[in-house]
Tab-separated table of C-alpha atoms and ligand atoms in Angstrom:
chain	number	residue	atom	x	y	z
X	257	MET	CA	21.517	0.899	-12.021
X	258	GLN	CA	21.361	0.553	-15.774
X	259	THR	CA	22.513	3.255	-18.123
X	260	PRO	CA	19.432	5.084	-19.387
X	261	PRO	CA	18.701	4.893	-23.116
X	262	ASN	CA	20.857	7.149	-25.315
X	263	GLU	CA	19.389	9.576	-27.842
X	264	GLN	CA	18.555	6.798	-30.283
X	265	GLY	CA	16.568	5.130	-27.522
X	266	VAL	CA	18.938	2.188	-27.427
X	267	SER	CA	20.113	0.949	-24.069
X	268	THR	CA	23.872	1.038	-23.854
X	269	SER	CA	24.047	-0.964	-20.680
X	270	VAL	CA	25.097	-4.489	-20.037
X	271	ASP	CA	22.208	-6.266	-18.432
X	272	LEU	CA	22.223	-5.735	-14.726
X	273	LEU	CA	19.224	-5.936	-12.452
X	274	PRO	CA	16.110	-4.516	-14.084
X	275	ASP	CA	15.150	-1.128	-12.706
X	276	ILE	CA	12.552	1.565	-13.200
X	277	PHE	CA	14.909	3.455	-15.534
X	278	SER	CA	14.969	0.580	-17.994
X	279	LEU	CA	11.180	0.353	-18.049
X	280	ALA	CA	10.834	1.674	-21.611
X	281	ASP	CA	13.295	-0.941	-22.903
X	282	MET	CA	11.456	-3.670	-21.063
X	283	VAL	CA	8.107	-2.601	-22.468
X	284	PHE	CA	9.579	-2.494	-26.002
X	285	SER	CA	10.788	-6.049	-25.665
X	286	LEU	CA	7.303	-7.370	-24.809
X	287	PRO	CA	5.137	-9.047	-27.471
X	288	ASP	CA	2.914	-6.563	-29.326
X	289	ASP	CA	-0.323	-7.431	-27.550
X	290	HIS	CA	1.374	-7.117	-24.160
X	291	GLN	CA	2.807	-3.743	-25.157
X	292	ALA	CA	-0.682	-2.709	-26.169
X	293	ARG	CA	-2.028	-3.782	-22.797
X	294	PHE	CA	0.685	-1.745	-21.058
X	295	GLY	CA	-0.290	1.246	-23.210
X	296	ARG	CA	-3.974	0.916	-22.338
X	297	ILE	CA	-3.115	1.564	-18.693
X	298	PHE	CA	0.206	3.381	-18.504
X	299	HIS	CA	1.878	6.339	-20.105
X	300	LEU	CA	5.653	6.582	-19.806
X	301	SER	CA	7.719	9.697	-20.104
X	302	SER	CA	11.363	10.363	-19.345
X	303	THR	CA	13.530	13.422	-19.290
X	304	VAL	CA	16.878	14.703	-18.102
X	305	GLY	CA	17.248	17.452	-15.528
X	306	GLN	CA	20.572	19.308	-15.595
X	307	VAL	CA	22.401	21.342	-12.998
X	308	VAL	CA	25.500	23.493	-12.989
X	309	ALA	CA	26.942	23.239	-9.507
X	310	PRO	CA	29.398	25.866	-8.237
X	311	GLU	CA	32.823	24.552	-7.278
X	312	GLU	CA	32.153	25.420	-3.646
X	313	MET	CA	29.384	22.849	-3.569
X	314	GLU	CA	31.526	20.006	-4.864
X	315	PRO	CA	32.700	18.575	-1.519
X	316	TRP	CA	29.147	18.493	-0.230
X	317	ILE	CA	27.826	16.937	-3.449
X	318	THR	CA	30.615	14.369	-3.434
X	319	GLU	CA	29.902	13.444	0.149
X	320	ARG	CA	26.232	13.017	-0.546
X	321	PHE	CA	26.134	11.567	-4.054
X	322	GLY	CA	29.613	10.174	-4.711
X	323	SER	CA	30.810	12.670	-7.346
X	324	PRO	CA	29.812	16.012	-8.942
X	325	GLU	CA	29.262	14.326	-12.324
X	326	VAL	CA	26.461	12.250	-10.866
X	327	VAL	CA	24.222	15.262	-10.357
X	328	GLU	CA	25.008	17.035	-13.648
X	329	LYS	CA	22.457	15.031	-15.569
X	330	GLN	CA	19.609	13.446	-13.691
X	331	TYR	CA	17.353	10.930	-15.363
X	332	ILE	CA	13.740	11.223	-14.398
X	333	ILE	CA	10.948	8.907	-15.337
X	334	LYS	CA	7.274	9.757	-15.032
X	335	VAL	CA	4.702	6.969	-14.979
X	336	THR	CA	1.033	7.875	-15.352
X	337	ASN	CA	-1.861	5.484	-14.909
X	338	LEU	CA	-4.263	6.717	-17.596
X	339	VAL	CA	-7.161	4.716	-16.183
X	340	THR	CA	-7.119	5.964	-12.585
X	341	MET	CA	-5.009	9.095	-13.156
X	342	GLU	CA	-2.454	8.250	-10.518
X	343	GLY	CA	1.179	8.885	-11.219
X	344	ALA	CA	4.701	8.774	-9.882
X	345	LEU	CA	8.017	10.420	-10.646
X	346	PHE	CA	11.302	8.612	-10.114
X	347	ASN	CA	14.704	10.299	-10.142
X	348	GLU	CA	17.675	7.963	-10.037
X	349	LEU	CA	19.514	10.384	-7.732
X	350	ARG	CA	16.871	10.139	-5.066
X	351	SER	CA	17.484	6.437	-4.753
X	352	LEU	CA	21.102	7.269	-3.882
X	353	ARG	CA	19.988	8.791	-0.616
X	354	PRO	CA	20.142	5.829	1.685
X	355	VAL	CA	18.068	6.055	4.825
X	356	GLU	CA	19.469	4.103	7.739
X	357	PRO	CA	16.818	1.827	9.215
X	358	LEU	CA	16.068	2.172	12.922
X	359	SER	CA	18.515	0.449	15.235
X	360	LEU	CA	17.118	-2.119	17.645
X	361	GLU	CA	17.259	0.409	20.489
X	362	GLN	CA	15.488	3.060	18.431
X	363	LEU	CA	12.906	0.508	17.382
X	364	SER	CA	12.252	-0.560	20.923
X	365	ALA	CA	11.954	3.099	21.969
X	366	ALA	CA	9.568	3.805	19.078
X	367	THR	CA	7.241	0.978	20.096
X	368	GLN	CA	7.245	1.533	23.882
X	369	PRO	CA	3.792	2.050	25.399
X	370	ASP	CA	2.725	5.693	25.506
X	371	GLN	CA	2.327	7.237	28.927
X	372	ASP	CA	-1.349	6.461	29.177
X	373	ASP	CA	-1.794	3.518	26.843
X	374	SER	CA	-5.482	2.768	27.138
X	375	PHE	CA	-5.164	0.045	24.479
X	376	CYS	CA	-3.157	-2.142	26.867
X	377	ASP	CA	-6.436	-2.543	28.805
X	378	PRO	CA	-9.115	-2.054	26.139
X	379	GLU	CA	-12.046	-3.518	28.054
X	380	THR	CA	-11.596	-0.865	30.748
X	381	PHE	CA	-10.298	2.079	28.791
X	382	THR	CA	-11.861	1.943	25.312
X	383	PRO	CA	-15.552	2.413	24.441
X	384	ALA	CA	-17.763	-0.453	23.252
X	385	ASP	CA	-20.152	-0.489	20.308
X	386	THR	CA	-23.934	-0.580	20.457
X	387	PHE	CA	-23.885	-3.974	18.718
X	388	ALA	CA	-21.830	-7.173	19.131
X	389	GLN	CA	-23.517	-8.286	22.352
X	390	GLU	CA	-21.201	-11.174	23.150
X	391	GLU	CA	-21.390	-12.824	26.523
X	392	ASN	CA	-18.813	-11.375	28.945
X	393	THR	CA	-17.798	-8.636	26.505
X	394	PRO	CA	-20.904	-6.548	25.734
X	395	GLY	CA	-20.543	-4.363	22.661
X	396	ARG	CA	-17.391	-6.107	21.534
X	397	ALA	CA	-16.270	-9.061	19.471
X	398	ARG	CA	-13.417	-11.094	20.933
X	399	GLY	CA	-10.889	-13.035	18.916
X	400	GLU	CA	-8.006	-15.212	19.939
X	401	TYR	CA	-5.503	-12.337	19.752
X	402	GLY	CA	-7.546	-9.165	19.987
X	403	ILE	CA	-10.822	-7.471	20.775
X	404	THR	CA	-12.936	-4.861	19.020
X	405	ALA	CA	-13.634	-1.403	20.389
X	406	SER	CA	-15.654	1.555	19.241
X	407	SER	CA	-13.585	4.516	18.185
X	408	LEU	CA	-14.153	7.287	20.735
X	409	VAL	CA	-14.003	10.085	18.163
X	410	LYS	CA	-15.668	8.914	14.983
X	411	ILE	CA	-14.471	9.435	11.435
X	412	ASP	CA	-17.853	8.169	10.230
X	413	GLY	CA	-21.080	6.769	11.699
X	414	TYR	CA	-19.559	3.336	12.145
X	415	HIS	CA	-15.910	3.503	13.154
X	416	GLY	CA	-14.424	0.632	15.107
X	417	LEU	CA	-11.062	-0.777	16.079
X	418	VAL	CA	-9.401	-4.105	16.474
X	419	VAL	CA	-7.146	-3.667	19.478
X	420	CYS	CA	-4.400	-6.267	19.360
X	421	ASP	CA	-3.506	-8.095	22.568
X	422	ASP	CA	0.165	-7.585	21.715
X	423	HIS	CA	1.219	-4.012	22.356
X	424	ASN	CA	4.065	-4.009	19.799
X	425	PRO	CA	2.529	-3.050	16.433
X	426	LEU	CA	5.458	-4.536	14.509
X	427	ARG	CA	5.234	-7.993	16.039
X	428	PHE	CA	2.575	-10.370	14.739
X	429	THR	CA	2.334	-13.839	13.257
X	430	GLN	CA	0.240	-15.024	10.337
X	431	ASP	CA	-2.310	-16.451	12.822
X	432	GLN	CA	-2.496	-13.159	14.680
X	433	LEU	CA	-3.005	-11.085	11.544
X	434	GLY	CA	-5.618	-13.586	10.329
X	435	ASP	CA	-7.437	-13.243	13.639
X	436	TYR	CA	-7.348	-9.422	13.478
X	437	LEU	CA	-8.827	-9.526	9.974
X	438	ASP	CA	-11.523	-12.017	11.000
X	439	LEU	CA	-12.446	-9.743	13.894
X	440	ALA	CA	-12.511	-6.724	11.591
X	441	TRP	CA	-14.880	-8.630	9.332
X	442	LYS	CA	-17.097	-9.770	12.201
X	443	TRP	CA	-17.380	-6.156	13.353
X	444	ALA	CA	-18.468	-5.099	9.853
X	445	GLU	CA	-21.113	-7.800	9.657
X	446	LEU	CA	-22.551	-6.820	13.027
X	447	ALA	CA	-22.536	-3.113	12.197
X	448	HIS	CA	-24.138	-3.845	8.830
X	449	GLN	CA	-26.833	-5.900	10.580
X	450	GLU	CA	-27.598	-2.935	12.803
X	451	ASP	CA	-27.799	-0.553	9.840
X	452	PRO	CA	-28.197	-2.393	6.522
X	453	GLN	CA	-27.726	0.909	4.672
X	454	ALA	CA	-24.176	1.146	6.005
X	455	CYS	CA	-22.590	-1.237	3.544
X	456	TYR	CA	-19.384	0.338	2.223
X	457	TYR	CA	-16.554	-1.157	4.232
X	458	LEU	CA	-12.958	-0.048	4.640
X	459	VAL	CA	-10.227	-1.550	6.808
X	460	MET	CA	-7.260	0.653	7.702
X	461	TRP	CA	-4.063	0.210	9.588
X	462	ASN	CA	-1.877	3.147	10.583
X	463	CYS	CA	1.310	1.854	12.181
X	464	LEU	CA	3.286	4.320	14.330
X	465	PRO	CA	2.713	8.088	14.612
X	466	ARG	CA	4.756	8.705	11.452
X	467	ALA	CA	1.917	6.905	9.626
X	468	ALA	CA	-0.753	8.899	11.504
X	469	ALA	CA	-1.384	6.474	14.381
X	470	SER	CA	-2.414	8.395	17.498
X	471	VAL	CA	-1.703	5.352	19.670
X	472	ILE	CA	1.383	3.171	19.273
X	473	HIS	CA	-0.306	0.014	20.563
X	474	GLY	CA	-1.153	-2.287	17.626
X	475	HIS	CA	-4.636	-1.611	16.246
X	476	LEU	CA	-6.583	-1.761	12.998
X	477	GLN	CA	-9.481	0.550	12.189
X	478	MET	CA	-12.719	-0.236	10.423
X	479	LEU	CA	-15.247	2.067	8.803
X	480	LEU	CA	-18.679	1.336	7.448
X	481	THR	CA	-20.233	4.163	5.489
X	482	ARG	CA	-23.563	4.825	3.760
X	483	ASP	CA	-24.811	6.078	0.392
X	484	VAL	CA	-21.561	6.022	-1.566
X	485	HIS	CA	-18.134	4.508	-0.993
X	486	TYR	CA	-15.164	6.733	-0.137
X	487	PRO	CA	-14.142	8.667	-3.257
X	488	GLN	CA	-10.812	6.933	-3.867
X	489	VAL	CA	-12.500	3.532	-3.824
X	490	GLU	CA	-15.399	4.814	-5.913
X	491	ALA	CA	-12.906	6.330	-8.374
X	492	TRP	CA	-11.274	2.911	-8.856
X	493	ARG	CA	-14.694	1.293	-9.353
X	494	ARG	CA	-15.671	3.876	-11.952
X	495	ALA	CA	-12.308	3.651	-13.694
X	496	ALA	CA	-12.668	-0.133	-13.888
X	497	ILE	CA	-16.164	0.197	-15.390
X	498	THR	CA	-14.975	2.664	-18.021
X	499	TYR	CA	-12.067	0.335	-18.784
X	500	TRP	CA	-14.460	-2.575	-19.219
X	501	GLN	CA	-16.727	-0.524	-21.477
X	502	THR	CA	-13.771	0.642	-23.565
X	503	TYR	CA	-11.652	-2.506	-23.835
X	504	GLY	CA	-13.921	-5.339	-22.703
X	505	GLN	CA	-11.349	-6.398	-20.095
X	506	ASN	CA	-11.257	-6.458	-16.320
X	507	TYR	CA	-9.038	-3.547	-15.281
X	508	PHE	CA	-7.613	-5.281	-12.209
X	509	ASP	CA	-6.728	-8.393	-14.225
X	510	ASP	CA	-4.941	-6.256	-16.814
X	511	LEU	CA	-3.228	-4.157	-14.165
X	512	TYR	CA	-1.829	-7.319	-12.662
X	513	GLU	CA	-0.818	-8.830	-16.023
X	514	VAL	CA	1.102	-5.676	-16.933
X	515	HIS	CA	3.004	-5.839	-13.651
X	516	ALA	CA	3.608	-9.578	-14.066
X	517	ASP	CA	4.915	-9.025	-17.638
X	518	LEU	CA	7.578	-6.717	-16.231
X	519	GLY	CA	8.537	-8.897	-13.291
X	520	LEU	CA	6.786	-6.598	-10.815
X	521	GLY	CA	3.955	-8.966	-9.950
X	522	PHE	CA	3.382	-12.598	-9.161
X	523	ALA	CA	0.546	-14.819	-7.992
X	524	SER	CA	0.634	-16.839	-4.810
X	525	ASP	CA	-2.158	-19.293	-4.076
X	526	GLY	CA	-4.476	-17.365	-6.411
X	527	VAL	CA	-3.712	-13.998	-4.788
X	528	ARG	CA	-1.924	-11.443	-6.933
X	529	VAL	CA	0.861	-9.401	-5.408
X	530	MET	CA	2.565	-6.486	-7.116
X	531	ALA	CA	4.940	-3.615	-6.508
X	532	SER	CA	3.017	-0.687	-7.977
X	533	LEU	CA	4.349	1.180	-11.003
X	534	THR	CA	2.642	4.309	-9.669
X	535	PRO	CA	3.233	3.981	-5.928
X	536	ILE	CA	1.412	6.590	-3.863
X	537	ARG	CA	4.579	6.786	-1.784
X	538	GLU	CA	7.498	4.481	-0.969
X	539	ARG	CA	7.195	0.760	-1.729
X	540	GLU	CA	3.480	0.731	-2.416
X	541	THR	CA	2.388	-2.870	-2.810
X	542	LEU	CA	-0.980	-4.188	-3.913
X	543	VAL	CA	-2.430	-7.510	-2.787
X	544	ILE	CA	-5.389	-8.455	-4.946
X	545	GLY	CA	-7.688	-11.282	-3.900
X	546	ASP	CA	-9.764	-13.489	-6.107
X	547	VAL	CA	-13.189	-12.061	-6.943
X	548	GLU	CA	-14.739	-15.534	-6.712
X	549	ASP	CA	-13.086	-16.090	-3.394
X	550	TYR	CA	-14.416	-12.907	-1.932
X	551	ALA	CA	-17.938	-13.617	-3.169
X	552	ARG	CA	-18.087	-16.567	-0.764
X	553	PRO	CA	-19.666	-15.475	2.481
X	554	GLY	CA	-17.290	-15.329	5.412
X	555	ALA	CA	-14.790	-12.605	5.051
X	556	PHE	CA	-11.302	-12.425	3.697
X	557	SER	CA	-10.082	-15.697	2.220
X	558	GLU	CA	-7.235	-17.612	3.802
X	559	PRO	CA	-4.954	-17.056	0.762
X	560	PHE	CA	-5.682	-13.307	0.910
X	561	LYS	CA	-4.864	-13.123	4.621
X	562	ARG	CA	-1.712	-15.157	4.084
X	563	ALA	CA	-0.570	-12.941	1.203
X	564	LEU	CA	-1.214	-9.779	3.198
X	565	PHE	CA	0.793	-11.234	6.071
X	566	LEU	CA	3.708	-12.133	3.808
X	567	ALA	CA	3.651	-8.694	2.189
X	568	LEU	CA	3.704	-6.981	5.605
X	569	ASP	CA	6.376	-9.386	6.786
X	570	THR	CA	8.444	-8.373	3.741
X	571	PHE	CA	7.965	-4.726	4.667
X	572	ILE	CA	8.908	-5.149	8.322
X	573	ASN	CA	11.502	-7.904	8.283
X	574	ARG	CA	13.142	-7.605	4.859
X	575	MET	CA	12.854	-3.919	4.003
X	576	ARG	CA	13.006	-2.705	7.625
X	577	VAL	CA	9.845	-0.653	7.269
X	578	THR	CA	8.455	0.573	10.580
X	579	ALA	CA	5.807	3.191	9.817
X	580	PHE	CA	3.262	2.001	7.284
X	581	ASN	CA	-0.346	2.370	6.187
X	582	VAL	CA	-2.645	-0.348	4.928
X	583	ALA	CA	-6.091	0.055	3.397
X	584	ILE	CA	-8.310	-2.796	2.262
X	585	TYR	CA	-10.960	-2.127	-0.371
X	586	VAL	CA	-13.844	-4.559	-0.797
X	587	PRO	CA	-17.149	-4.400	-2.672
X	588	PRO	CA	-20.162	-3.387	-0.525
X	589	LEU	CA	-21.605	-5.820	2.005
X	590	GLY	CA	-25.129	-5.401	0.608
X	591	GLY	CA	-26.793	-4.674	-2.730
X	592	THR	CA	-26.419	-1.102	-3.950
X	593	GLY	CA	-27.645	-0.850	-7.534
X	594	GLU	CA	-24.083	0.008	-8.600
X	595	ALA	CA	-21.916	-2.258	-10.736
X	596	TRP	CA	-19.267	-3.870	-8.537
X	597	GLN	CA	-18.786	-7.031	-10.593
X	598	GLY	CA	-15.151	-7.861	-11.040
X	599	PHE	CA	-14.031	-5.647	-8.151
X	600	PRO	CA	-11.808	-7.832	-5.953
X	601	ALA	CA	-10.626	-7.409	-2.367
X	602	ILE	CA	-7.558	-5.169	-2.642
X	603	ALA	CA	-5.049	-4.352	0.059
X	604	ARG	CA	-2.786	-1.341	-0.476
X	605	LEU	CA	0.351	-1.090	1.679
X	606	VAL	CA	2.728	1.829	1.782
X	607	ASP	CA	5.921	2.669	3.655
X	608	ARG	CA	5.766	6.092	5.336
X	609	GLY	CA	9.461	6.421	5.944
X	610	HIS	CA	11.754	6.756	8.897
X	611	PRO	CA	10.024	7.695	12.165
X	612	GLY	CA	12.991	9.971	12.961
X	613	GLU	CA	12.712	12.059	9.783
X	614	GLN	CA	11.864	15.669	10.479
X	615	SER	CA	10.099	16.481	7.243
X	616	SER	CA	6.851	14.877	6.191
X	617	ASP	CA	6.980	12.384	3.351
X	618	ILE	CA	3.942	14.022	1.763
X	619	GLY	CA	4.001	17.537	0.379
X	620	ALA	CA	2.222	19.669	-2.183
X	621	MET	CA	3.305	17.295	-4.980
X	622	GLU	CA	1.700	14.249	-3.397
X	623	LEU	CA	-1.410	16.097	-2.220
X	624	TYR	CA	-2.112	17.968	-5.425
X	625	ALA	CA	-0.054	16.652	-8.350
X	626	ALA	CA	1.808	13.335	-8.401
X	627	SER	CA	3.880	11.142	-6.112
X	628	VAL	CA	7.626	11.605	-5.876
X	629	VAL	CA	9.118	8.232	-5.111
X	630	ASN	CA	12.622	7.206	-4.046
X	631	THR	CA	12.354	3.429	-3.935
X	632	ASP	CA	12.536	1.455	-7.163
X	633	PRO	CA	9.496	-0.847	-7.522
X	634	PHE	CA	11.793	-3.506	-8.994
X	635	ARG	CA	13.680	-3.704	-5.681
X	636	VAL	CA	10.360	-3.990	-3.846
X	637	ALA	CA	9.199	-6.791	-6.144
X	638	GLU	CA	12.484	-8.609	-5.531
X	639	ALA	CA	12.034	-8.466	-1.761
X	640	LEU	CA	8.414	-9.582	-1.998
X	641	ARG	CA	9.249	-12.489	-4.265
X	642	ALA	CA	12.016	-13.637	-1.920
X	643	ASN	CA	9.605	-13.710	1.009
X	644	PHE	CA	6.746	-15.613	-0.646
S	871	LIG	ZN1	-0.182	-0.971	24.676
């Protein structure tokens, strides 16, 4: 960890690994136009929180944080995305609270089939859709590694699943993930054919109960909604339009360039990958496809699927993440009269923490104010880069 800037704003540290607490210094060292681009999107603020700990607390503090001096002054950085109004707070102390990853035994216990795992036999124990009349599997689309099902209790009018053949939600290859995504796309096309007004598509993946999965067995969820996209997606679209009208630039391109400038983003085969500066929770990573690519009929591009696989593989196999959420935003499947130009396919991935933790990772702050984040995005970017 670098020493935070002193009162004159000058870093007193020798150069170690870059971290979120040296963000201001890094931004200052960028060329003027790059600094300006950063400032169009992000606002940075830092402060020091101080505590006076009673002597009686010292042993406990020392055990937990290393020494009493460490907690006396706590550097806090607040990053606000002025375009989308998302924000995160980082406290260097919070990153000193290491969370042991699950042991192999715990992991195997966490991914064991539930008592009545209907997803292990989806053709018998999950409902079918009214569309997708494939031979042998009416109301379902079949892939090489999975099959679609209709969600029994619907979030929205069209709510389907890709049920993976492999029970273990943390075990999949690039081919398997590609197949799941192709199936998810096929489902959307068929549902959209049945109701052309249902054109706003969302893919979700909740992995393990800690990340809100009701079934442990590997499965993705798909939604197709009418009239208007879900508000968080619509908010990004509107923010990007306002950004274009104000600065004449594509918001997503600039967002990526800002991350790339700081070493938090890189491109792989035309797909942009970045560790978010305003993560919604731990390790949030964005995978942004090529707009041109997406505009081609036929679903998610191969580079996009590959990048999403590598990002998830980084989560699971390098950062030992077990419970995670994924959402994939795409422009509507049909014409809407709204401006969606320049809106790429975007996957958002987030780590939901240790399945054994008693307290939820989301509280009043995250629901109503801003995200409180323990993991440094620079460490996430490092892991991602090493895996690509
Ligand atoms: Zn199963």
